[in-house]
Coordinates of C-alpha atoms in Angstrom, one line a residue:
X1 CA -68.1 59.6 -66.4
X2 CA -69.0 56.4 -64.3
X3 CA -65.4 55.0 -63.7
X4 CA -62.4 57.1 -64.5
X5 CA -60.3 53.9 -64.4
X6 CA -62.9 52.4 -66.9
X7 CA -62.6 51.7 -70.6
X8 CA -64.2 55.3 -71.3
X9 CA -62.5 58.4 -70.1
X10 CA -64.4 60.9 -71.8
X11 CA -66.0 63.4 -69.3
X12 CA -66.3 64.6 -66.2
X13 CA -65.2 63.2 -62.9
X14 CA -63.5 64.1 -59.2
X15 CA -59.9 63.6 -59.8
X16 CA -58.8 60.5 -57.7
X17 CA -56.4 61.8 -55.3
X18 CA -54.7 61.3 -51.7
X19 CA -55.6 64.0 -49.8
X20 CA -55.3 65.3 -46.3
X21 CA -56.5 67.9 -44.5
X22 CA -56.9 70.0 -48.1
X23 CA -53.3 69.3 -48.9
X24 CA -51.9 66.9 -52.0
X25 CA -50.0 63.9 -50.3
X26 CA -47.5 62.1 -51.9
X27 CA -47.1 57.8 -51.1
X28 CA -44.7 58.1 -48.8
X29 CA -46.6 60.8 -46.7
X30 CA -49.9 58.9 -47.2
X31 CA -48.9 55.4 -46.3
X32 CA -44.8 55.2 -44.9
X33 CA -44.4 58.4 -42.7
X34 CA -46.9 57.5 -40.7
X35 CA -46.1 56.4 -36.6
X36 CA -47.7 52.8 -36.9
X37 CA -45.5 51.8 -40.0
X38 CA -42.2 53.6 -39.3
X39 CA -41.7 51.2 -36.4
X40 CA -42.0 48.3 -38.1
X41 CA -39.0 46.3 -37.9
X42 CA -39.8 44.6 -41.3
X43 CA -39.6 47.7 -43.3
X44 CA -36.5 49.7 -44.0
X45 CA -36.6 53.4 -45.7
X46 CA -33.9 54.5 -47.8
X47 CA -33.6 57.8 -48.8
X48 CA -32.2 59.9 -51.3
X49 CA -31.0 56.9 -53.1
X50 CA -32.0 55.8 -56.5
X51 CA -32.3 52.3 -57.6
X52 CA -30.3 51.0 -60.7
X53 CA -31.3 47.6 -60.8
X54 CA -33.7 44.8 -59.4
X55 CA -31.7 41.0 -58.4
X56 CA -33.3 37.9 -59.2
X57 CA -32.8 34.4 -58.1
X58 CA -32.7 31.4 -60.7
X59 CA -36.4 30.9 -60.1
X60 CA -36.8 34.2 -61.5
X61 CA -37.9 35.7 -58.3
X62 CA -37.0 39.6 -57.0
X63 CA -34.6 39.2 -54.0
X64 CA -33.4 42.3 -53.6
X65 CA -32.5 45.8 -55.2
X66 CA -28.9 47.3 -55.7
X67 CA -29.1 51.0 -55.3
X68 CA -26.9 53.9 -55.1
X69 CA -26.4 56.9 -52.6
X70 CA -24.5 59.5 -52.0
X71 CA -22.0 58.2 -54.9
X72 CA -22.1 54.6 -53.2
X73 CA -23.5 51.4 -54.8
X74 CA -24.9 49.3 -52.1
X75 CA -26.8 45.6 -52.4
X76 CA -30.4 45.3 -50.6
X77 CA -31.4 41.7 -50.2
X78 CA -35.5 41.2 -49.1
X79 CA -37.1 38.8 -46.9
X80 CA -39.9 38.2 -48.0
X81 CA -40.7 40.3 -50.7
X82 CA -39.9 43.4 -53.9
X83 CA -42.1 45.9 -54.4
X84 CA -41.8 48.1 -57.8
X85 CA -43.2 50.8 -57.8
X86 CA -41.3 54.3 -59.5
X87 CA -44.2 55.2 -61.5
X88 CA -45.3 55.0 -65.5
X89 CA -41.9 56.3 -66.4
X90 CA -39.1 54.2 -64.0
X91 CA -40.6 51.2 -63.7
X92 CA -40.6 49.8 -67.0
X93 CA -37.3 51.3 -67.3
X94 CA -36.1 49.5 -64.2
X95 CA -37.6 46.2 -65.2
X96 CA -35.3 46.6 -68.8
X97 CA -32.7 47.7 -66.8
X98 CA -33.2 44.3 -64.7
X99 CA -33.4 42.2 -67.5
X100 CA -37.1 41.8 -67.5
X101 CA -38.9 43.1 -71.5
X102 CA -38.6 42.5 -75.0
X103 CA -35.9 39.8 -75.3
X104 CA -34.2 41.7 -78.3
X105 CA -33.6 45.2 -77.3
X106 CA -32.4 43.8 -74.4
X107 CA -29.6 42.1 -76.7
X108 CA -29.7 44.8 -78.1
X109 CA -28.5 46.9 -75.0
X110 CA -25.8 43.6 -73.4
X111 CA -28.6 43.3 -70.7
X112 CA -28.6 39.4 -69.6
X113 CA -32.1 38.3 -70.5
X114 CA -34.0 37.4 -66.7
X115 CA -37.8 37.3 -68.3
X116 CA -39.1 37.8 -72.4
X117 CA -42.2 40.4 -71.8
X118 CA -42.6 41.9 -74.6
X119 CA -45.2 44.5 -73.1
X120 CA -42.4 46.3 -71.0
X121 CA -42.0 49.7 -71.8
X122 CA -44.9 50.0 -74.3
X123 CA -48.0 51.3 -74.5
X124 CA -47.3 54.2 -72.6
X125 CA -50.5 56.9 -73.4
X126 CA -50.2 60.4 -72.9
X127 CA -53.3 61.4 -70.7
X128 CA -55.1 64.6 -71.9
X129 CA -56.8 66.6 -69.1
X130 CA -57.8 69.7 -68.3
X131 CA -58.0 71.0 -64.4
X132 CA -60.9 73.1 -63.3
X133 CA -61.2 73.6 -59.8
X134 CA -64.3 74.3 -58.1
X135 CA -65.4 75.6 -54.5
X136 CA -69.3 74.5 -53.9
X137 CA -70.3 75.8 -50.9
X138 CA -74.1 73.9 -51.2
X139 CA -73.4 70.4 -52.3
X140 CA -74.4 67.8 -50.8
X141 CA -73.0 64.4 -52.5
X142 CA -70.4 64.2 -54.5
X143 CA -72.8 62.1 -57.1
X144 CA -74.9 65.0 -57.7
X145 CA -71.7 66.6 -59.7
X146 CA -71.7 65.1 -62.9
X147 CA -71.3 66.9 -67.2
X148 CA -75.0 68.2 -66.7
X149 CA -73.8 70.1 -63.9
X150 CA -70.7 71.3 -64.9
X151 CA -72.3 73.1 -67.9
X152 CA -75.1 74.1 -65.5
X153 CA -71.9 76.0 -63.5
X154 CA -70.1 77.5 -66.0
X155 CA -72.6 78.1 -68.4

């Protein structure tokens, strides 16, 4: 398959992760624990806390998260900027939660309305796959291994 992010997912392909050193690294390892952005003084890492809800202005602009931990509700107001990002699942729930999806199941649920988008929280596709890991010990590009030679291997 040319582009695993493309329109056609039918094949074979590498699968696109963040690795390091042979080990799976999650987001935070890979781009916050690192020495040159844990002394930033414009970043603050909470953790073991879960966010309930994203705060808005009257222009409609993210300003801030409240979140809880340890049992405690707490109010986290940016500077500059929000970024959402819980994964497939959270954030679209986190968005409804926020008051940001289809304007009547949020009426439905007493959420104030912040933003009508219909899209949130739909269209959520179940991606069929099937692992099969293999140890070349001869290859020279990774563009040599594509269907061909897959069925050459196993076959």
């Amino acid at each position: 398959m040319g582009n695993p992010n493309g329109k056609n997912q039918t094949g074979f392909t590498l699968a696109q992760m963040t690795v390091r050193d042979g080990e799976r690294l999650t987001t935070s390892k890979a781009f916050l624990y690192r020495q040159d952005v844990l002394g930033r003084k414009n970043l603050n890492i909470v953790i073991n806390a879960r966010v309930m809800k994203i705060l808005f202005d009257e222009q409609k602009r993210a300003v801030g998260v409240v979140y809880k931990r340890q049992g405690v509700v707490k109010t986290l107001l940016a500077k500059k900027e929000v970024i959402l990002c819980a994964g497939a699942i959270a954030s679209p729930q986190l968005l409804l939660l926020s008051g940001v999806g289809p304007k009547k199941h949020l009426r439905e649920k007493d959420i104030p309305l912040v933003a009508d988008s219909p899209g949130v929280g739909r269209n959520l596709h179940n991606h069929i796959s099937v692992s099969v890991p293999l140890l070349f010990k001869k290859l020279k590009k990774y563009e040599s291994l594509n269907m061909r030679s897959l069925l050459d291997f196993v076959t």
